[in-house]
Short mmCIF file of C-alpha atoms (C1' of nucleotides) in Angstrom, two decimals:
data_model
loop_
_atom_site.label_atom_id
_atom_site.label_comp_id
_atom_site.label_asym_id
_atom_site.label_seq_id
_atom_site.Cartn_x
_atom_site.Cartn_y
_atom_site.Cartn_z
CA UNK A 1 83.20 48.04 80.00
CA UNK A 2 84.55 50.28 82.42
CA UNK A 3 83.16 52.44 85.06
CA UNK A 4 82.14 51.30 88.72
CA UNK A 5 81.39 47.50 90.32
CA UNK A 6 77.99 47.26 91.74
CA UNK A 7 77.52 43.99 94.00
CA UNK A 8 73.90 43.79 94.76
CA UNK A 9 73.37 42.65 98.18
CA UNK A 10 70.00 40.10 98.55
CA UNK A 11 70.48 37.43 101.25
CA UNK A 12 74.04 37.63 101.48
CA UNK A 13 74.35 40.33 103.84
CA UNK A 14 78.02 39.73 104.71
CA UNK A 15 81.57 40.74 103.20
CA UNK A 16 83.56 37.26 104.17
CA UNK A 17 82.72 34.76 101.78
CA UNK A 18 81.03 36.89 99.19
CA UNK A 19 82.27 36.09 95.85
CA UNK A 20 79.91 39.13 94.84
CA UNK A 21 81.75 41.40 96.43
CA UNK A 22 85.47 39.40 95.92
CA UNK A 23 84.58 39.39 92.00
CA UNK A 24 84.01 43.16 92.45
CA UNK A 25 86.98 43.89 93.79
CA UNK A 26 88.85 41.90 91.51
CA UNK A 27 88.06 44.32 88.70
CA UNK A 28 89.84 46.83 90.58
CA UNK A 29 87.28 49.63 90.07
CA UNK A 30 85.19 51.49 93.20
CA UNK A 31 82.30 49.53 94.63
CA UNK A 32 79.06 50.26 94.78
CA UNK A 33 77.46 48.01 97.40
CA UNK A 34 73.40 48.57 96.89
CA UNK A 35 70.79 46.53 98.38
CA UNK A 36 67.45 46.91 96.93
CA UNK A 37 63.98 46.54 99.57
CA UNK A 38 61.86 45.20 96.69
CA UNK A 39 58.16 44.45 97.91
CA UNK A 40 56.28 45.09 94.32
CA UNK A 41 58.07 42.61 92.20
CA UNK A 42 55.31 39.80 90.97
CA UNK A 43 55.57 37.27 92.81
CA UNK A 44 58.12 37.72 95.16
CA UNK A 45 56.56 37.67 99.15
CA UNK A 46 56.95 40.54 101.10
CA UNK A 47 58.82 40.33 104.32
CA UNK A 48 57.10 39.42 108.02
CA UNK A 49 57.34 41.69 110.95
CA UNK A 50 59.76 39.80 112.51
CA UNK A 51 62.03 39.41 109.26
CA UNK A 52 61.88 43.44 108.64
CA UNK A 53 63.04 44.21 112.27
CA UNK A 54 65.99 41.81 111.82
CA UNK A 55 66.83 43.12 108.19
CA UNK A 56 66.88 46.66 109.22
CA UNK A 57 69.44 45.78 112.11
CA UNK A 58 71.52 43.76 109.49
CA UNK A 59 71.49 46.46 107.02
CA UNK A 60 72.68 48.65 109.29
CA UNK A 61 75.50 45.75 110.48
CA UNK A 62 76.92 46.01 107.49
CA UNK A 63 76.83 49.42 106.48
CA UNK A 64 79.23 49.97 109.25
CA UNK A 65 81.38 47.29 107.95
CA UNK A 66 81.09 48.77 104.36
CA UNK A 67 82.21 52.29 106.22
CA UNK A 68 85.15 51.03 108.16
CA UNK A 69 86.55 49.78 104.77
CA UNK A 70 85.97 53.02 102.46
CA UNK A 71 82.73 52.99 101.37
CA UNK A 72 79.03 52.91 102.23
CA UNK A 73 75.85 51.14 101.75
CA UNK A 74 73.21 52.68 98.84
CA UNK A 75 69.93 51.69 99.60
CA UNK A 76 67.19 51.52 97.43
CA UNK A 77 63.48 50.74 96.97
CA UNK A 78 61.07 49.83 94.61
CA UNK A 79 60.82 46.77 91.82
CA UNK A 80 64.69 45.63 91.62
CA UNK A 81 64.96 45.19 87.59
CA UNK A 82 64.04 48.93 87.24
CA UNK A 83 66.18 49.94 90.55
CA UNK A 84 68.97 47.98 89.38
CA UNK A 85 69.12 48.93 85.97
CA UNK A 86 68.39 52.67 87.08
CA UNK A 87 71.58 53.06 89.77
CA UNK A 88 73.71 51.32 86.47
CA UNK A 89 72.44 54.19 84.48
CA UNK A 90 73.49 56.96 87.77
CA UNK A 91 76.76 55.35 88.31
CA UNK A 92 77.48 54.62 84.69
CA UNK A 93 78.58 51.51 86.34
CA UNK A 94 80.57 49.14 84.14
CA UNK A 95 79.57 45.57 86.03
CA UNK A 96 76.99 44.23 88.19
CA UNK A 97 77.71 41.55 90.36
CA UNK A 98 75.35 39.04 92.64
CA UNK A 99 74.78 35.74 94.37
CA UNK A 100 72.61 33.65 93.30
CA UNK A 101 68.91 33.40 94.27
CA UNK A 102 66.67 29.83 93.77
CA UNK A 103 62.86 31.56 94.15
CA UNK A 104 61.17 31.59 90.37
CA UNK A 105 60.08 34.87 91.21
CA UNK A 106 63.42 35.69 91.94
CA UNK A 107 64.96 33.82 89.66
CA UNK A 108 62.65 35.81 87.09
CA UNK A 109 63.92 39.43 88.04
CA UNK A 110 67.57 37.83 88.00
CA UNK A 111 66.86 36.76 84.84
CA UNK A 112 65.31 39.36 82.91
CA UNK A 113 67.95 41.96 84.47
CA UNK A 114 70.73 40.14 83.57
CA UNK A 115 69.92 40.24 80.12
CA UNK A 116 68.62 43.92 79.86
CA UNK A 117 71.68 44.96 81.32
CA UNK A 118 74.24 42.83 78.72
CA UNK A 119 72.00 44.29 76.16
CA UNK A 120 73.92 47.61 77.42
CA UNK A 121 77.28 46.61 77.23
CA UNK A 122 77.12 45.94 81.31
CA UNK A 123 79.23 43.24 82.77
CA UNK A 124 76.90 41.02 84.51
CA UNK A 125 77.89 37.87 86.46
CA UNK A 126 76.43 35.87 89.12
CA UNK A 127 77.98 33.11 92.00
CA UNK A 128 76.95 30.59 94.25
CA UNK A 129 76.86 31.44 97.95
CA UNK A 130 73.85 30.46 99.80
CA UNK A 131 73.87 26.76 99.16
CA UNK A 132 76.74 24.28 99.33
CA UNK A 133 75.64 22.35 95.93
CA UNK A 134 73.25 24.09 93.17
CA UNK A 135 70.01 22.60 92.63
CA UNK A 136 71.50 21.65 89.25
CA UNK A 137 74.32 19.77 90.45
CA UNK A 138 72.82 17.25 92.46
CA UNK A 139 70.54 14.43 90.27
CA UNK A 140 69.85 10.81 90.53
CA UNK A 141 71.31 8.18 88.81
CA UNK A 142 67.75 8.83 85.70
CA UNK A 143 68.50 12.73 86.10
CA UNK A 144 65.57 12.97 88.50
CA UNK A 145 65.83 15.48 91.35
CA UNK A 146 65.74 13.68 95.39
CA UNK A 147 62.32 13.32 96.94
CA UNK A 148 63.98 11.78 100.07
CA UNK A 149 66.97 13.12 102.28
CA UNK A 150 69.08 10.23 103.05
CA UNK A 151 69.81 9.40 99.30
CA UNK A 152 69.46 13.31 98.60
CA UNK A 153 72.27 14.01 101.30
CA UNK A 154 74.42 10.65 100.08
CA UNK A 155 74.28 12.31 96.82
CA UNK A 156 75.74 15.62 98.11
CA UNK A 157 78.74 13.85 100.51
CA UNK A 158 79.73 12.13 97.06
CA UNK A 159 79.88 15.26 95.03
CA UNK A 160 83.33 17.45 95.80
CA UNK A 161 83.65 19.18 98.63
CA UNK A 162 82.41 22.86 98.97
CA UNK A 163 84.93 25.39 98.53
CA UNK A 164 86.57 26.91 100.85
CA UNK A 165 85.12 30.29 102.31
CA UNK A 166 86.89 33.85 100.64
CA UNK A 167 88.47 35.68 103.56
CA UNK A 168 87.20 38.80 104.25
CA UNK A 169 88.26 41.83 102.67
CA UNK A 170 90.18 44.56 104.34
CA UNK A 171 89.47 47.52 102.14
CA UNK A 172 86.23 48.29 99.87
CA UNK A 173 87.06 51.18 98.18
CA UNK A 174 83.55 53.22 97.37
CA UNK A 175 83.43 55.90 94.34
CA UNK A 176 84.23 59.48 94.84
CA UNK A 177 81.00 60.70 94.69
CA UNK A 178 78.65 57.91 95.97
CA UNK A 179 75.03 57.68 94.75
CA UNK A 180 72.15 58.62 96.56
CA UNK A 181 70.67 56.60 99.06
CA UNK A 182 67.87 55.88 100.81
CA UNK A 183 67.82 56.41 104.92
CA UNK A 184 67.44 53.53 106.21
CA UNK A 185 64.52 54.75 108.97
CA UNK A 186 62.86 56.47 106.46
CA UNK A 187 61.63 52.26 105.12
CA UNK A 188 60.27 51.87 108.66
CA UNK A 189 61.29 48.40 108.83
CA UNK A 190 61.27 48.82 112.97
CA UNK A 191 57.82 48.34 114.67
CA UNK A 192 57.13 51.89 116.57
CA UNK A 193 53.41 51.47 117.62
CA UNK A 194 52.67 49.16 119.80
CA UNK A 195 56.98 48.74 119.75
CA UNK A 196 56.67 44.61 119.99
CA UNK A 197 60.59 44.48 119.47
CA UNK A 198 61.25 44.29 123.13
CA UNK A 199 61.82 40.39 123.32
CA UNK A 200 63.60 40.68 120.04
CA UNK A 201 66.46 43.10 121.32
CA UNK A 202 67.01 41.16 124.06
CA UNK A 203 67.71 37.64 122.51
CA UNK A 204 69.48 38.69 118.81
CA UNK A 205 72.52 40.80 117.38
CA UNK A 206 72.04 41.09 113.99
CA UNK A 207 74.94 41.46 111.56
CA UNK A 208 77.73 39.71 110.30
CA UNK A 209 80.49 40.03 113.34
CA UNK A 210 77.75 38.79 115.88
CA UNK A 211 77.24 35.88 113.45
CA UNK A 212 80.67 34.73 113.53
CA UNK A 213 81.05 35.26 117.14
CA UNK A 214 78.19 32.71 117.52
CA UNK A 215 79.61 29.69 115.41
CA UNK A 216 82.53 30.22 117.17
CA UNK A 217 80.98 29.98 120.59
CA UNK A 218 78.75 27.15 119.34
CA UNK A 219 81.41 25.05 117.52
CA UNK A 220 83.91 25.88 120.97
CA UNK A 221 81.45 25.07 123.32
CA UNK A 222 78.35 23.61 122.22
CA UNK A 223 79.17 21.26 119.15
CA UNK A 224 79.96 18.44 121.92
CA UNK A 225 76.66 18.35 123.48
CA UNK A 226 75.21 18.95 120.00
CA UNK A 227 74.03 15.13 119.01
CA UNK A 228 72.92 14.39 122.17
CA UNK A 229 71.28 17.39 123.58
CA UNK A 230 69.68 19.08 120.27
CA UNK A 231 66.21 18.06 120.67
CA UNK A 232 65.87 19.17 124.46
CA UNK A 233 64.82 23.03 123.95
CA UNK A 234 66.02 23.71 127.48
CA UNK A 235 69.55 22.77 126.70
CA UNK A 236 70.67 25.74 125.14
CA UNK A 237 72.94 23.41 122.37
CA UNK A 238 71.77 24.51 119.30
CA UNK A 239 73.75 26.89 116.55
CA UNK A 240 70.85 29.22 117.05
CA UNK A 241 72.60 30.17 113.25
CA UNK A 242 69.22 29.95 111.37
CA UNK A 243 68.71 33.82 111.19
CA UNK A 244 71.98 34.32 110.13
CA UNK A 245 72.36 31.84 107.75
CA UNK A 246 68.84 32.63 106.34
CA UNK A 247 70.27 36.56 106.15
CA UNK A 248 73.67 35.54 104.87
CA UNK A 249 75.34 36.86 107.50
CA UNK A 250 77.40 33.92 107.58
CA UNK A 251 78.19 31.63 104.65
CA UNK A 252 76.70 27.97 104.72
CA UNK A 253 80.83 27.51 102.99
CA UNK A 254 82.13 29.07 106.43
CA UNK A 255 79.75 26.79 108.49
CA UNK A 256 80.66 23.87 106.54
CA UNK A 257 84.36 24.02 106.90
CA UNK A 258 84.74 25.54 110.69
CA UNK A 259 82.82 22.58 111.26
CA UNK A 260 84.77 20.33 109.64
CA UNK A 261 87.97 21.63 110.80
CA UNK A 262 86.56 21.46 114.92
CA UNK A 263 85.60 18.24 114.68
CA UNK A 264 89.16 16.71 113.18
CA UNK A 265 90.97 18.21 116.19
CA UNK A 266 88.22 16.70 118.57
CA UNK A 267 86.58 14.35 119.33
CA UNK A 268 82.66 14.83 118.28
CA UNK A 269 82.44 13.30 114.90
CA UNK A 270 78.89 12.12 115.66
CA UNK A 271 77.45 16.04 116.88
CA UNK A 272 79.72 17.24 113.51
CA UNK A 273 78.44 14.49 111.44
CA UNK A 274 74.54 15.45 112.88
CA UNK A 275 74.98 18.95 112.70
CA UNK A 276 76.23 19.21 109.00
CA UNK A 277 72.83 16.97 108.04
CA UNK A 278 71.37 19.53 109.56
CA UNK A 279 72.97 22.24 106.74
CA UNK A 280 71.61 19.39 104.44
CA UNK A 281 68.15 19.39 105.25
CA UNK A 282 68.24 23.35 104.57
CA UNK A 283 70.00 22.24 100.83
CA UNK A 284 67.67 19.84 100.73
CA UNK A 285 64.55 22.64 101.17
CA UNK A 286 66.13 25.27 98.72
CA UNK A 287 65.95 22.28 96.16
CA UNK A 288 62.68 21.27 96.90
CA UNK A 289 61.67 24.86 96.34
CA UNK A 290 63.59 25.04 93.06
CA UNK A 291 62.43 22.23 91.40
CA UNK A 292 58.36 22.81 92.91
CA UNK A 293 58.54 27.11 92.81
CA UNK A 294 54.43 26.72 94.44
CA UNK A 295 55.91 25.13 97.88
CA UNK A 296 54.14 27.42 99.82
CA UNK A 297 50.81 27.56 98.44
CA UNK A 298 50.49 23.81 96.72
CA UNK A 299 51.12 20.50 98.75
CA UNK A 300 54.08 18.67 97.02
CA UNK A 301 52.03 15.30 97.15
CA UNK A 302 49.07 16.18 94.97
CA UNK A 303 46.82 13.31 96.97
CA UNK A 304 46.96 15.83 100.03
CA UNK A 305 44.32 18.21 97.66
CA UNK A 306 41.69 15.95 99.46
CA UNK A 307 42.76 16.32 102.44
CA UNK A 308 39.11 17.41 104.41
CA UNK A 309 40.09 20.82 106.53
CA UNK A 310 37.20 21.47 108.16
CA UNK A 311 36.03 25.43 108.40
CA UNK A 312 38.78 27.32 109.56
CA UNK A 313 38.17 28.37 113.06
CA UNK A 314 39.29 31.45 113.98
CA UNK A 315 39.19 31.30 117.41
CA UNK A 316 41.44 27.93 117.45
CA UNK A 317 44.13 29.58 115.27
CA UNK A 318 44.02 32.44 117.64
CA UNK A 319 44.43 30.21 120.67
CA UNK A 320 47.30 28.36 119.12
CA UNK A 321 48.80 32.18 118.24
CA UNK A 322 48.93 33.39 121.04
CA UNK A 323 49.71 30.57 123.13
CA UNK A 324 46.56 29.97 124.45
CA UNK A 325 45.55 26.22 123.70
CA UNK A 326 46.42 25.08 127.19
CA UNK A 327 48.68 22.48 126.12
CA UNK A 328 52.15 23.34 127.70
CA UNK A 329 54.62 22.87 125.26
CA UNK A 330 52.56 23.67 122.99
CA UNK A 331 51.37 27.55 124.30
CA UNK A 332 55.61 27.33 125.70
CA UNK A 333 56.36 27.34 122.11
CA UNK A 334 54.23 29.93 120.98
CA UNK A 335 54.96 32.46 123.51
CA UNK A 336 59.06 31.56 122.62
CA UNK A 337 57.94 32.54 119.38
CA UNK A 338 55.94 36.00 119.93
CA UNK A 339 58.62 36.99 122.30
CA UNK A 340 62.08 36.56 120.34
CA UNK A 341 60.96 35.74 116.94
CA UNK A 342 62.35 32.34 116.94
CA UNK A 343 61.15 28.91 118.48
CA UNK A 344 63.52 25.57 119.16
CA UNK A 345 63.12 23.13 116.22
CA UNK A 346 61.67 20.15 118.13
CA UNK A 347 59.03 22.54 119.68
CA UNK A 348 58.51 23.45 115.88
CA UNK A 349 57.58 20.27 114.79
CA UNK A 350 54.94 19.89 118.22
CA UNK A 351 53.40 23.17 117.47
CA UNK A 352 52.80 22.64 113.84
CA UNK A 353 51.67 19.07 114.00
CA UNK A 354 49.41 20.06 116.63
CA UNK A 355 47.99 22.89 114.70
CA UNK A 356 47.56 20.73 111.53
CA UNK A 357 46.35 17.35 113.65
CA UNK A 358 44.57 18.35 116.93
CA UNK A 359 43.43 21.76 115.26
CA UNK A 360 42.22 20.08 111.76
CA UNK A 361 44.10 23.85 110.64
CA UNK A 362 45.55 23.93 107.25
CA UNK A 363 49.02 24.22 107.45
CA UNK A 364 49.33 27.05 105.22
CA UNK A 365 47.83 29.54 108.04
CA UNK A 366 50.91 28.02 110.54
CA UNK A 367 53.08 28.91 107.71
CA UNK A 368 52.04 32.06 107.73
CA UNK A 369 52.25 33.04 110.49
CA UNK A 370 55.55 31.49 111.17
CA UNK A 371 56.36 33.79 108.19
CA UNK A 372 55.33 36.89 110.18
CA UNK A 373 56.84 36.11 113.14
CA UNK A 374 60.15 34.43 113.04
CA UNK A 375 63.44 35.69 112.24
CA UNK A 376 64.68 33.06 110.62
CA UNK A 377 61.91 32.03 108.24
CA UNK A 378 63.09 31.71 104.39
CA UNK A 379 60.70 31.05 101.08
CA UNK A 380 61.88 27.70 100.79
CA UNK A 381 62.66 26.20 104.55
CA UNK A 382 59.46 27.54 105.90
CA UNK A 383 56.79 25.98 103.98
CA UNK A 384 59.41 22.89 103.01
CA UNK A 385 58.90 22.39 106.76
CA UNK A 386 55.32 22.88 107.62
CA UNK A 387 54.43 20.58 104.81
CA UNK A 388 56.83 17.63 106.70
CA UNK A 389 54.81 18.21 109.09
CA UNK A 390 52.14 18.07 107.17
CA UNK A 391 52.97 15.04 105.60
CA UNK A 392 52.29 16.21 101.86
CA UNK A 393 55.77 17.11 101.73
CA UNK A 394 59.27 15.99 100.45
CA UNK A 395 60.34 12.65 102.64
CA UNK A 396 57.65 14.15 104.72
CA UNK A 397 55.99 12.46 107.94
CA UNK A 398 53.57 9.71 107.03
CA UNK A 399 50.26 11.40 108.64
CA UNK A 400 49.60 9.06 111.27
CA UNK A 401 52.77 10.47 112.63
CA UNK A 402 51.00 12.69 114.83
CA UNK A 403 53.20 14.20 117.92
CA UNK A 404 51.50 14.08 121.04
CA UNK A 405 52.66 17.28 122.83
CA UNK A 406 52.61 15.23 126.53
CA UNK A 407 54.94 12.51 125.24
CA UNK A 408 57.22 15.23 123.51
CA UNK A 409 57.44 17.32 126.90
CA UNK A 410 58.14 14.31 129.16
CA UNK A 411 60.89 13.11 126.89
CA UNK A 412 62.76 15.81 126.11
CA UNK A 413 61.82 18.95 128.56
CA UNK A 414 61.25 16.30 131.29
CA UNK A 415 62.11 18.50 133.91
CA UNK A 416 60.36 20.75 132.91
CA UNK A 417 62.36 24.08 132.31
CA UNK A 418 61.22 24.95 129.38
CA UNK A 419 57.68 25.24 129.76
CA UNK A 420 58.51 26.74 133.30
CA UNK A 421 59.94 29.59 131.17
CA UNK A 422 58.26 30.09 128.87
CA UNK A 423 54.54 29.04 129.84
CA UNK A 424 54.43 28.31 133.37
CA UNK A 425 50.76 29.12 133.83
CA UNK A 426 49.87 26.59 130.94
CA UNK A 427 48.51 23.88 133.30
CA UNK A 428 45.50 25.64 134.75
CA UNK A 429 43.92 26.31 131.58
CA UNK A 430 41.43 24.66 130.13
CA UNK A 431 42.80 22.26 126.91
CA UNK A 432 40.88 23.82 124.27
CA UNK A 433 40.85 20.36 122.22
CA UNK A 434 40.60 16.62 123.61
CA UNK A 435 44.33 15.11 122.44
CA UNK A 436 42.98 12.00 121.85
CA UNK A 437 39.85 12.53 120.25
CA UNK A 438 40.80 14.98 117.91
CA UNK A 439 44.07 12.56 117.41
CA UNK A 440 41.59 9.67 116.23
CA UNK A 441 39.58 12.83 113.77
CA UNK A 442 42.85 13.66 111.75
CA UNK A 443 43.81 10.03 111.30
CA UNK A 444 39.65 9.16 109.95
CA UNK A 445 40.04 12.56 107.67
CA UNK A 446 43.73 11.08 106.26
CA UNK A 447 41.47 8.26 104.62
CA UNK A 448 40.54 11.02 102.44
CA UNK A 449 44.29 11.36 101.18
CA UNK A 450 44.63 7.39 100.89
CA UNK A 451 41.63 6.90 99.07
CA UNK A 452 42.94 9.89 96.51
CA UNK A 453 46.28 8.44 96.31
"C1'" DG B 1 62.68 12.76 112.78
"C1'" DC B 2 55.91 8.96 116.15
"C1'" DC B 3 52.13 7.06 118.78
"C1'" DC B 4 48.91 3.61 120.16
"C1'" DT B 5 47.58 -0.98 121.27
"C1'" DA B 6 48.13 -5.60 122.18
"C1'" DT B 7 50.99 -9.04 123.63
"C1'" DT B 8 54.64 -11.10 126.10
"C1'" DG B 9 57.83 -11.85 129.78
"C1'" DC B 10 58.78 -11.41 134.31
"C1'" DA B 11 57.66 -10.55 139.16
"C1'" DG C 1 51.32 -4.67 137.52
"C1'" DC C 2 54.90 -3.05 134.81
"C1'" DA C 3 58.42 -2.77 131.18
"C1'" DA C 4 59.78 -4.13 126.78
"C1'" DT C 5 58.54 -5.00 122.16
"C1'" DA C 6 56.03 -5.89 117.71
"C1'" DG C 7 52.84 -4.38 114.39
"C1'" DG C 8 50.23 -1.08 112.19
"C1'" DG C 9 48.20 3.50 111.23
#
DNA sequence: GCCCTATTGCA
DNA sequence: GCAATAGGG
């Protein structure tokens, strides 16, 4: 059928590496790039404060790209399979073209879209773009799916290599008339009252040039340091790439194979080796989430159902917010967090075991509001995460691996830096909870789990 | 991707 | 008295 290429934008909010938009262009008729703010679909989760400030930024990132290269950005809202379907009907569009999405919800609107709109006569294909292997492709030797990363990862090395990244396109040529869209401060994505973007402005430039700009600078100047260095949040030598990955604004293909390609003319196998298991455990989440769609409400190890959380306190969960347990790294973390929307991972894994261990909190408020507040959160990292944490999760943390914040600060902020910057008056507070008691508490309650195993 | 405790070796 | 290490949660 003939008539205009729509690529729907989702989380691929980039134009290098899109084979979206390269199969669109390939049918040599005007594009229609649309992206869709969908918050009424069933089941899909609506985005966090943090999440909408970066989005709107990213949007507007690559409208300007879209611009510079003949066309323009249509943006949309309401449920996508009606929006979708609706701006085919406008445009008497001839082909729709995505990348894939691995959410059931998702998956669901994909789906039922897809099919509606071949019903119609409507080209309608999709591609693989936000992961390096499908959740398909990678199966043990019984056809089971991987329930631990080492073999999960070994499974991935062996499988052929990702292909290489699609260059960017010079030219997008739009339609004569382009369809209506939406203005983009007219979905109010920005916070205006109290304005808490402040911090956020400061540490992030959303959009797809600023996210090559940073592997660039990372894999020039940081990849080194990288194995060595990672888990010291003062260091300054991670990729800091999370938002952008988790917004598409760079490929995981381009990651993979700038990586590759820096460390064969140096020398930092080890850092390149570290830092691509890294891209792995983020596969390793988006199949986790494909093959157990309830990740974020349900605990992947059913046993963890027995799991005694005492009455959430509110007052704890507010402390641990805002920063305010009087544990150092702990309220350093937070405030990272509430100020730029993103917290170092090793500081992660402090925070939330504290929360779930010390707190006796459920880790499905942390996920929350990790959800809510950082940049980079995604449907299938986030909650694959907390519940590692957690230990009911995939290759998950046995329980009685509970951090204790002191030891994690003297080892790897042991001069101190971090918490100087981010919470320096943390040591004359009170320490809402006794570490060691409430250490001993969690580990008497995880009989509960061991007895339901 | 951890922490705690007890024990051992050495001073 | 301390550091290193094993064993177990």
């Amino acid at each position: 059928m003939t008539g205009p290429s729509i690529v729907w934008f989702r989380d691929d909010l980039r134009i290098a590496d899109n084979p979206a938009l390269r199969a669109a262009l390939d049918r040599g008729e005007p594009v229609i790039s649309l992206y869709v703010l969908d918050a009424e679909s069933d089941g899909v989760r609506p985005l966090g404060g943090a999440a909408r400030w970066w989005l709107h930024h990213s949007l507007a990132s690559l409208d300007a790209r879209l611009r510079e290269r003949g066309s323009l950005l249509i943006l949309r809202r309401g449920p996508a399979e009606r929006v979708v379907a609706e701006t085919v009907r406008d445009a008497a569009a001839g082909a729709v073209l995505w990348n894939r999405r691995y959410g059931e919800a998702e998956r669901a609107v994909d789906t039922a879209l897809k099919a509606g709109l071949r019903e119609d006569g409507v080209e309608v294909e999709s591609f693989a773009a936000s992961v390096l292997f499908e959740p398909w492709t990678v199966r043990t030797g019984v056809g089971d799916h991987y329930s631990v990363f080492t073999p999960f990862w070994k499974a991935c090395l062996a499988l052929p290599a990702p292909r290489a990244p699609l260059p960017e396109p010079r030219e997008v040529p739009g339609p004569a008339r382009a369809p209506a869209t939406d203005d983009l401060d007219e979905w109010s994505l920005l916070p205006t009252d109290p304005d808490w973007a402040e911090g956020l402005r400061e540490t992030w430039e959303p959009g797809e040039p600023a996210a090559r700009r940073r592997l660039r600078a990372f894999l020039d100047d940081d990849l080194g340091s990288y194995d060595a260095a990672r888990d010291e949040p003062a260091a300054g030598a991670t990729s800091l790439l999370s938002p952008r990955l988790r917004w598409g604004e760079i490929s995981p293909y381009t990651v993979w194979h700038e990586t590759v390609d820096a460390a064969r003319s140096g020398r930092h196998a080890a850092s390149a080796h570290r830092f691509l298991s890294e891209l792995g455990w983020r596969e390793f989440a988006w199949h986790t989430l494909f093959h157990f769609p309830a990740l974020a409400d349900k605990n992947l190890k059913p046993e963890f159902d027995a799991f005694p959380w005492p009455r959430l306190r509110p007052t704890m969960l507010e402390a641990w917010q805002r920063g305010r347990t009087g544990i150092p790294l702990v309220d350093a973390g937070m405030r990272e967090l509430w100020r730029t929307g993103y917290m170092h991972n090793r500081v992660r894994m402090v925070v939330a075991s504290f929360l779930i261990k010390n707190l006796m909190i459920d880790w499905r408020r942390g996920e929350e509001w990790f959800w809510d507040t950082l940049v980079d959160a995604d449907t299938a990292n986030n909650p694959f995460n907390w519940q590692w944490v957690a230990g009911s999760g995939a290759d998950a943390a046995p329980y009685f691996r509970i951090f204790n914040p002191e030891l994690q600060a003297a080892k790897f902020d042991p001069d101190g830096r971090y918490v100087a910057r981010w919470a320096p008056d943390a040591d004359e507070r009170d320490q809402i909870v006794d570490l060691r008691e409430t250490r001993q508490a969690a580990l008497e309650a995880y009989e509960a789990v061991k007895r339901a195993r």
